[in-house]
Coordinates of C-alpha atoms in Angstrom, one line a residue:
X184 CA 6.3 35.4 -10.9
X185 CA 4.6 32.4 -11.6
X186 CA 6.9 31.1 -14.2
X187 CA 9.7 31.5 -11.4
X188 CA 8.0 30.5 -8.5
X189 CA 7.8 27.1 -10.6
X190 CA 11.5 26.8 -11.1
X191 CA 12.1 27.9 -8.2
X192 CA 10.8 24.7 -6.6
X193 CA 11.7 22.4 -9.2
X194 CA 15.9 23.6 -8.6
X195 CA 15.1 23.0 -4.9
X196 CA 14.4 18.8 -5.6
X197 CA 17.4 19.4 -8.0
X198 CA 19.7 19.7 -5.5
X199 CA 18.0 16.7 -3.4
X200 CA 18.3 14.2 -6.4
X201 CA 20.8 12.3 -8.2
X202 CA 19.2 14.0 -11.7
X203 CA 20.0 17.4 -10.7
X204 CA 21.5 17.9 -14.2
X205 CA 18.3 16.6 -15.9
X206 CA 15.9 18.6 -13.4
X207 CA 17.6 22.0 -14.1
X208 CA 17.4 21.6 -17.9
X209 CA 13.7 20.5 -17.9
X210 CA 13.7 23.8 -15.4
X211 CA 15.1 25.9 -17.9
X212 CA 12.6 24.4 -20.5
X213 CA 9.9 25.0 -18.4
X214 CA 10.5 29.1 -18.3
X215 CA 11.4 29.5 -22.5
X216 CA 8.3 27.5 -23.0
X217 CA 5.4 30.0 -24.0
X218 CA 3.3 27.7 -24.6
X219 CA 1.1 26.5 -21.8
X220 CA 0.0 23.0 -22.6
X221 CA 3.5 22.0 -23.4
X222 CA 4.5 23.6 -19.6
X223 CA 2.1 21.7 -18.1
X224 CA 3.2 18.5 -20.0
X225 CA 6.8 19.3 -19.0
X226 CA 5.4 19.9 -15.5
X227 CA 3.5 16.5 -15.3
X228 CA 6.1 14.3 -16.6
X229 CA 8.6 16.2 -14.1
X230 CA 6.1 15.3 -10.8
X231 CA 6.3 11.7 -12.2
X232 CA 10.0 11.5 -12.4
X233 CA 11.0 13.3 -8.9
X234 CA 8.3 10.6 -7.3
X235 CA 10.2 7.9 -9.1
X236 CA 13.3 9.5 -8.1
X237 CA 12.1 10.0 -4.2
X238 CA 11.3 6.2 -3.6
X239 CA 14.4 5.1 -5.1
X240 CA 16.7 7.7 -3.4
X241 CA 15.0 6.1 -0.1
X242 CA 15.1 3.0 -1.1
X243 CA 19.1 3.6 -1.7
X244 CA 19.3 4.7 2.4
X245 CA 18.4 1.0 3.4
X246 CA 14.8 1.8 3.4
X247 CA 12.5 -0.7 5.2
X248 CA 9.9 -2.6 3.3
X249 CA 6.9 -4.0 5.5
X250 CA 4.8 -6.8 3.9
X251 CA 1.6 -7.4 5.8
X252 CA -0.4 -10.8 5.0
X253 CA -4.2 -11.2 4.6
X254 CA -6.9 -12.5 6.9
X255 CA -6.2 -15.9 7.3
X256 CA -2.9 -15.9 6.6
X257 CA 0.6 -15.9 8.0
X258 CA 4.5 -13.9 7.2
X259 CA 5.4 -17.2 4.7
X260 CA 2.8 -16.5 2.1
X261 CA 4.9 -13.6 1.1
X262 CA 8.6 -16.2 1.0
X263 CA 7.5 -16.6 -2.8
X264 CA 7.0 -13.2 -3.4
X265 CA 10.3 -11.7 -1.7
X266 CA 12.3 -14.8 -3.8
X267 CA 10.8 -13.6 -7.4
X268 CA 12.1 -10.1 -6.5
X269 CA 15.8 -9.3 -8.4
X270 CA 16.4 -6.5 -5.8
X271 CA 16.7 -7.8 -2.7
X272 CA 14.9 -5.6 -0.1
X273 CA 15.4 -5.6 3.6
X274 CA 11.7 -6.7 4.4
X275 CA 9.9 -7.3 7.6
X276 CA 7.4 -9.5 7.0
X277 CA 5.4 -9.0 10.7
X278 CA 2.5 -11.6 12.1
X279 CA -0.2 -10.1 12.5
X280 CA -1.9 -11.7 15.2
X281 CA 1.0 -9.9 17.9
X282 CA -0.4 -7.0 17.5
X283 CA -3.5 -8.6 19.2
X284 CA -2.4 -11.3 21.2
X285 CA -2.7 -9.4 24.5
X286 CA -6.7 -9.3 25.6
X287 CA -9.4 -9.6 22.7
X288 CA -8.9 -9.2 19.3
X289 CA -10.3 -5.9 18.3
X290 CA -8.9 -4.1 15.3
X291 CA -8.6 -0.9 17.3
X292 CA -5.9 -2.5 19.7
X293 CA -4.5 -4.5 16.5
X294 CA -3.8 -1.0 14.3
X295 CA -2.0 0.7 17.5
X296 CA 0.1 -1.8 18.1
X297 CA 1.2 -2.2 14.3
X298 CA 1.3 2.1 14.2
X299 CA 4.0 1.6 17.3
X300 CA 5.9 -0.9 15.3
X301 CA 5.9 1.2 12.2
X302 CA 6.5 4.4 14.2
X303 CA 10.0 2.3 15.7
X304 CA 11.8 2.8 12.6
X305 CA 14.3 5.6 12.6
X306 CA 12.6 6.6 8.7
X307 CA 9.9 6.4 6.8
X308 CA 8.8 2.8 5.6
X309 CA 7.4 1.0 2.4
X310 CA 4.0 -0.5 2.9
X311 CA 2.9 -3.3 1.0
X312 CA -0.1 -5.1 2.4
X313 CA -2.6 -7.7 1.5
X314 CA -6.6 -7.5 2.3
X315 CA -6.3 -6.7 5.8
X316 CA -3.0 -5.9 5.6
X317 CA -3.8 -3.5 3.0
X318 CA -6.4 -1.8 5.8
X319 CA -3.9 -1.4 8.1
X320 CA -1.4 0.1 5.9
X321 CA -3.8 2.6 4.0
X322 CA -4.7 3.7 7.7
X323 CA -1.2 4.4 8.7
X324 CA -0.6 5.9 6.0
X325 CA -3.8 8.6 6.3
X326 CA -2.4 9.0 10.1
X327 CA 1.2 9.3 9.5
X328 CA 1.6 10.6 6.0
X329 CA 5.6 11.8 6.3
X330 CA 6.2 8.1 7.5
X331 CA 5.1 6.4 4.2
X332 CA 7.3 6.7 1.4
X333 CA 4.9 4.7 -1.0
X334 CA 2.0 2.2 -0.5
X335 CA 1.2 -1.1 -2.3
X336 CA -2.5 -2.1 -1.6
X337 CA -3.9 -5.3 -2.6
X338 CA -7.3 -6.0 -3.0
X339 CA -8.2 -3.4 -0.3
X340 CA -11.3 -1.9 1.4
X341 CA -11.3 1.5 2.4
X342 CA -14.7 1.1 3.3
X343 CA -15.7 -2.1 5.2
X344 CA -18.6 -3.9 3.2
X345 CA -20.4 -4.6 6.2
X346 CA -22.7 -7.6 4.8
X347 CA -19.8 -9.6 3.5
X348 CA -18.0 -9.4 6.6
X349 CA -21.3 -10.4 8.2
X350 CA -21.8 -13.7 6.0
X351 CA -17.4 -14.5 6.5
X352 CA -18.4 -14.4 10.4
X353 CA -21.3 -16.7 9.5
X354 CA -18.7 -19.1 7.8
X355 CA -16.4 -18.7 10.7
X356 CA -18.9 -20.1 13.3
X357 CA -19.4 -23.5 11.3
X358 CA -15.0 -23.6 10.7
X359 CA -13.7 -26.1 13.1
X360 CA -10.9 -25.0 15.4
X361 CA -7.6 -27.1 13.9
X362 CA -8.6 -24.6 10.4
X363 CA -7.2 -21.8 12.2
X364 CA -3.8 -23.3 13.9
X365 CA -1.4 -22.3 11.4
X366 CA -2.5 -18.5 11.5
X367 CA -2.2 -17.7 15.0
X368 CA -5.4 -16.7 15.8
X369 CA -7.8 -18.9 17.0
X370 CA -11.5 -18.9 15.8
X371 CA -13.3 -16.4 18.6
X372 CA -10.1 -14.4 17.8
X373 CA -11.4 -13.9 14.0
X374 CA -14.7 -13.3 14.5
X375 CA -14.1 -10.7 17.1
X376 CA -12.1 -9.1 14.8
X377 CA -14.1 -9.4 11.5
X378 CA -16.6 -7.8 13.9
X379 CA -14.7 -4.8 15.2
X380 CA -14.0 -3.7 11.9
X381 CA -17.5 -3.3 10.5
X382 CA -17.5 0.7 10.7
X383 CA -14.7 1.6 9.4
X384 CA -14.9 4.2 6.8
X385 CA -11.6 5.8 5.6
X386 CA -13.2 7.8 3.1
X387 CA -13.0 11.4 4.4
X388 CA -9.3 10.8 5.3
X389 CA -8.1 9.1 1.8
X390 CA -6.7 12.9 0.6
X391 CA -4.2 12.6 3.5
X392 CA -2.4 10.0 1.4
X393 CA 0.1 11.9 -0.6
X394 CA 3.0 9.4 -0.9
X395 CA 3.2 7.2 -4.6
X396 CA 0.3 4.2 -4.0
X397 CA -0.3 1.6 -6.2
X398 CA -3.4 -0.4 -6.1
X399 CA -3.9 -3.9 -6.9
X400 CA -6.6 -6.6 -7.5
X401 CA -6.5 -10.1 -8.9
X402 CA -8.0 -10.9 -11.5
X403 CA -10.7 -13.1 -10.0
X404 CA -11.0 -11.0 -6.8
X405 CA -14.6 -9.8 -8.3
X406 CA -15.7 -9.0 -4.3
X407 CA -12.7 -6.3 -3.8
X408 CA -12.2 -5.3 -7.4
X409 CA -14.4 -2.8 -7.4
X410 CA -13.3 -1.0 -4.2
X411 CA -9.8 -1.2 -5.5
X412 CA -10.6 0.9 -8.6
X413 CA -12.6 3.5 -6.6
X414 CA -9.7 3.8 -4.2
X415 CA -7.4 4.5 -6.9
X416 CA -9.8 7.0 -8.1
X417 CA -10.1 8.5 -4.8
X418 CA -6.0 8.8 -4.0
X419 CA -4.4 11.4 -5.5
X420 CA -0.9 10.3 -6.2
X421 CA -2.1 6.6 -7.3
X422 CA -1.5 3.8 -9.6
X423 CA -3.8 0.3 -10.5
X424 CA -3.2 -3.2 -12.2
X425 CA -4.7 -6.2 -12.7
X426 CA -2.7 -9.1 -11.5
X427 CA -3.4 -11.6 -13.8
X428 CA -4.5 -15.5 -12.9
X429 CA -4.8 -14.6 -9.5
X430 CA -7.8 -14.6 -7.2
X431 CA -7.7 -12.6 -3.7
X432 CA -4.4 -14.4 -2.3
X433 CA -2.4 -13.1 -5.2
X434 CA 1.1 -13.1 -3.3
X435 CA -0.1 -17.2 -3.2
X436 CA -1.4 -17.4 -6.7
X437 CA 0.9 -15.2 -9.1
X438 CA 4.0 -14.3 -6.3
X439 CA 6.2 -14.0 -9.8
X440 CA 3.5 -11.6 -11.5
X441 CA 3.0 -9.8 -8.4
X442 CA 6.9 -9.4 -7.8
X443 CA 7.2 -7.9 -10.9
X444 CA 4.5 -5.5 -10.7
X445 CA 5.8 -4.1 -7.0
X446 CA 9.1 -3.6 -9.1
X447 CA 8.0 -1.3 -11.7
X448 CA 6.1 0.2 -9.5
X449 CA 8.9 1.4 -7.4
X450 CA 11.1 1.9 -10.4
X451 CA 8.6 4.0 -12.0
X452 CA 7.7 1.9 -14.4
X453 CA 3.8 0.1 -13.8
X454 CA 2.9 -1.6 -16.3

């Protein structure tokens, strides 16, 4: 029954992939095996492949890749990134500061706003986001897990690190205005912010996440590379790289490396 009930499922994603051939032989393998560890090997490498298979089918229906920038940042820092890329994508690259423009900054009215404009596509979207960025999308993603098809975090938090945001407010207060002009978001707007988001904790809600994740750090990120590797430890269906040379603005530092890596990720092939 067992045995069965395993093929049974794996002849059902047969039919829904462009491998079916390939799926029903490893299916058949899968019930003359006797042997238990080389099942479960079979069985393994199988889950692998029909993720690999379930982002590029999606990706083959005009799926919708969302790029969210970092604190302190704005849509261009992601123009070298999208250019390194060999498969052109049709990417929305949003400002974040919309989702807040109207009445004070608060992360609360900045995360519904960006749920509505996720929730406007008609399917399921690709989130790749950067330090806050990453935030937002790793929370959409634990609210609205069938409208993720996979998740690209870089240099994320899951768990705001409530001292460092304390001293970045500290740093804020000193920052003259002009500093923040070309992120639109002026300097009350980023320390209300910074300040709104000191509690959250998206720890109990991390085995939501079931679609393909990878996580990602630079190299001499050392404040968020430790949180990157406990998320990846935490998520269930995830992934992690270094990006090398690259310090927390990695789509700025390494956009080819970076490119590459958000490649083989969605071709099934991290490196």
């Amino acid at each position: 029954m067992h045995r069965f009930s395993v093929m049974h499922r794996l002849l059902i994603l047969s039919v829904l992939s462009s491998h079916g051939a390939m799926v029903i032989f490893i299916c058949l393998c899968v019930v003359l095996s006797g042997i238990e560890c080389v099942r479960g090997l079979i069985i393994g490498d199988m889950c692998a492949m029909i993720d690999t298979m379930k982002i590029k089918m999606k990706a083959g229906e005009t799926m919708k890749y969302i790029f969210l920038h970092g604190m302190g940042q704005n849509p261009s820092c992601w123009d070298k990134v999208l250019s390194c890329m060999s498969e052109k994508t049709d990417a929305e690259c949003p400002e974040l500061s919309v989702f807040c423009r109207d009445g004070e900054c608060l992360y609360g009215r900045m995360y519904s706003a960006f749920s509505g404009y996720c929730g406007s596509f008609g399917e399921p979207v690709v989130l790749c986001g950067l330090s806050l960025g990453a935030v937002l999308a790793l929370n959409y993603a634990i609210d609205h897990p069938n409208r993720v098809s996979a998740l690209i975090l870089i240099a994320p938090q899951y768990k705001m690190p409530k001292n460092m945001l304390k001293f970045q407010n500290f740093l804020f207060r000193f920052m003259p205005e002009k500093q923040f002009a070309d992120i639109g978001m002026k300097k009350n707007d980023f320390i209300s912010l910074t300040n709104s988001m000191a509690d959250i904790d998206m720890t109990c809600g991390l085995d939501k996440v079931k679609c393909p994740t990878l996580v990602l750090c630079g190299e001499r990120d050392n404040v968020n590379k430790k949180s990157a590797e406990q998320l990846s430890e935490k998520l269930c269906n995830s992934k992690s790289g270094i990006i090398k040379n690259a310090g927390h603005e990695a789509n700025k530092d390494a956009p080819k490396k970076l490119a590459e890596m958000i490649e083989n990720f969605l071709n099934g092939d991290v490196k």
